[in-house]
Amino acid sequence: PNGLPVSGRVPAPNRYQAGAGMSVIIGSLIEAWTQLRISKLRVLLSLVGVAASVAAMTFVIALGQVSVIVIQNEMARYSGYPGTVTVQVSPSSGESDGADESQATNSDSAGGVTQQASASQAHKVSKSMNDFVKRYKVQAATTSYETNIRFMFPFGPQRVNTTVVSASYNKVVPVNLSQGRWFSQADTKNLATPIVVNKAFAKELGIETLSAPFTVQSFTTSRTSFTIVGITAEKDSPNCYDDENGKQVCTQEYKAYALRDPFEASLTDAATAPVPTLSMYVGREQVSKMQALAKREFGAQFGAKTLQVNSNIDTAASNSSMRTFTMVVSAAGVFMMVLGALGLINVSIVTVRQRIHEIGVRRAFGASSWRIFFSIMLESVVATVVAGIVGIAISILALRFVPLGPILGIQADVPTPAYPFSAALIGLAAATGVGALAGIIPAWVAMRIKPIDAIRF
């Protein structure tokens, strides 16, 4: 009686209006694609410049971003993942333990273990570092130091630059392995010290495939056994120098990682391990906080002059440089696309002139001027979007074949990272924007056509 539906609910027209709007958009896209297929030859010739511009722009942006990732990964092999804080303490320069002071900076001629501080000082620093990690619950932390170990090779003993680390070292500093495995906590109880060596080291021992742990002997003040459990994936980098006769001589560089606890257990009283360096991966956001805590804690124990606390990131500078690079390349790419879009504008205007009769018939059957404007402009947008997708595909294929290692001066094998999504997004957005701008003039011309004049044309 009151005119309401039986359910008592007032119908909501917005749902039907939204459906009608979507049908208009989908219909316009289908119509635009159909017109592009009709005029495909002329459109194809005009879009070559747009596709080439998108390919060049996205390739340069992607190459820049991928290069930054590769360089960061290479730097991480030496200083840890971005967001790593390192703490170095040199108590021998600021404090001494009386009679132990005379032992500082001596070296053991048999084992090659450098004594940078006395045994009590090194133990005190190491204990303080372990307490700091536990107190602040640092999830990824490791202690390490460099030393020389005399290993027995088939041609005789040879000193090898060895990094003595804790088992969690690879959580802070990435170590890529080609064979075998990295250290585990169970290895700390082994009698023979586990080591991971580079390819040159393994090749000199005749190891082609590490199918089982391999034992090698050394002299660290006494005959000691080491067990090779892994081989790194680094490329062999020979050391070349000129001999007395001016002839260039190249020798392979041997490198090794040794697990700290069993290594130090094998040392005699004549060899004292150096003071370790603490490395903590805390993430970019926590770097400043962790640096302040380390300076306060270790500075209070050992003195500020004996302490060095560093991080391996410069977030503001790196982000600013990358943003500037992206903006400059994007601006140059958009300018190139605008030049390419001029040809598309000419083709679109000619096409509109040829379709005057069609436009008049559509207006006579009720098509609004804005519907005509929208459909003509979408033809240009769809064309440039297709050209942009083709250009992005070309840049993806091109980036696969770029030798990043030689270009960036990196000796190790460098896998190409995944294509950055942001580069493809920038290229597609630029192509869409240029297509919209290129379609405004032809769409405006089509909208201004009067129906009567168009039908009589």
CSV table of N, CA and C in Angstrom, one decimal, residues 146 151 160-164 195-198 201 254-258:
chain,number,residue,atom,x,y,z
A,146,GLU,N,91.5,-13.2,11.9
A,146,GLU,CA,92.4,-13.7,10.8
A,146,GLU,C,93.6,-14.2,11.4
A,151,PHE,N,99.6,-25.5,6.5
A,151,PHE,CA,99.0,-26.8,6.1
A,151,PHE,C,100.0,-27.5,5.2
A,160,VAL,N,98.5,-20.5,4.9
A,160,VAL,CA,97.2,-20.2,4.3
A,160,VAL,C,96.5,-19.2,5.2
A,161,ASN,N,96.0,-18.1,4.6
A,161,ASN,CA,95.3,-17.1,5.3
A,161,ASN,C,93.9,-17.7,5.7
A,162,THR,N,93.7,-17.8,7.0
A,162,THR,CA,92.5,-18.5,7.5
A,162,THR,C,91.7,-17.6,8.4
A,163,THR,N,90.4,-17.6,8.2
A,163,THR,CA,89.5,-16.9,9.0
A,163,THR,C,88.9,-17.8,10.0
A,164,VAL,N,89.2,-17.6,11.3
A,164,VAL,CA,88.7,-18.4,12.4
A,164,VAL,C,87.4,-17.8,12.8
A,195,ILE,N,87.2,-27.4,8.8
A,195,ILE,CA,87.5,-26.2,8.0
A,195,ILE,C,86.7,-26.3,6.6
A,196,VAL,N,86.5,-25.1,6.1
A,196,VAL,CA,85.9,-24.9,4.8
A,196,VAL,C,87.0,-24.2,3.9
A,197,VAL,N,87.3,-24.7,2.7
A,197,VAL,CA,88.4,-24.2,2.0
A,197,VAL,C,87.9,-23.7,0.6
A,198,ASN,N,88.8,-23.0,-0.1
A,198,ASN,CA,88.4,-22.5,-1.4
A,198,ASN,C,88.8,-23.6,-2.5
A,201,PHE,N,92.6,-24.5,-2.9
A,201,PHE,CA,93.1,-25.3,-1.8
A,201,PHE,C,92.7,-26.7,-2.0
A,254,TYR,N,95.4,-19.5,-1.5
A,254,TYR,CA,94.6,-20.5,-0.7
A,254,TYR,C,93.9,-19.7,0.4
A,255,LYS,N,92.7,-20.1,0.6
A,255,LYS,CA,91.9,-19.5,1.7
A,255,LYS,C,91.2,-20.6,2.5
A,256,ALA,N,90.9,-20.4,3.8
A,256,ALA,CA,90.2,-21.4,4.5
A,256,ALA,C,89.4,-20.7,5.7
A,257,TYR,N,88.4,-21.3,6.1
A,257,TYR,CA,87.6,-20.9,7.3
A,257,TYR,C,87.8,-22.1,8.3
A,258,ALA,N,88.1,-21.8,9.6
A,258,ALA,CA,88.2,-22.8,10.6
A,258,ALA,C,87.3,-22.5,11.7
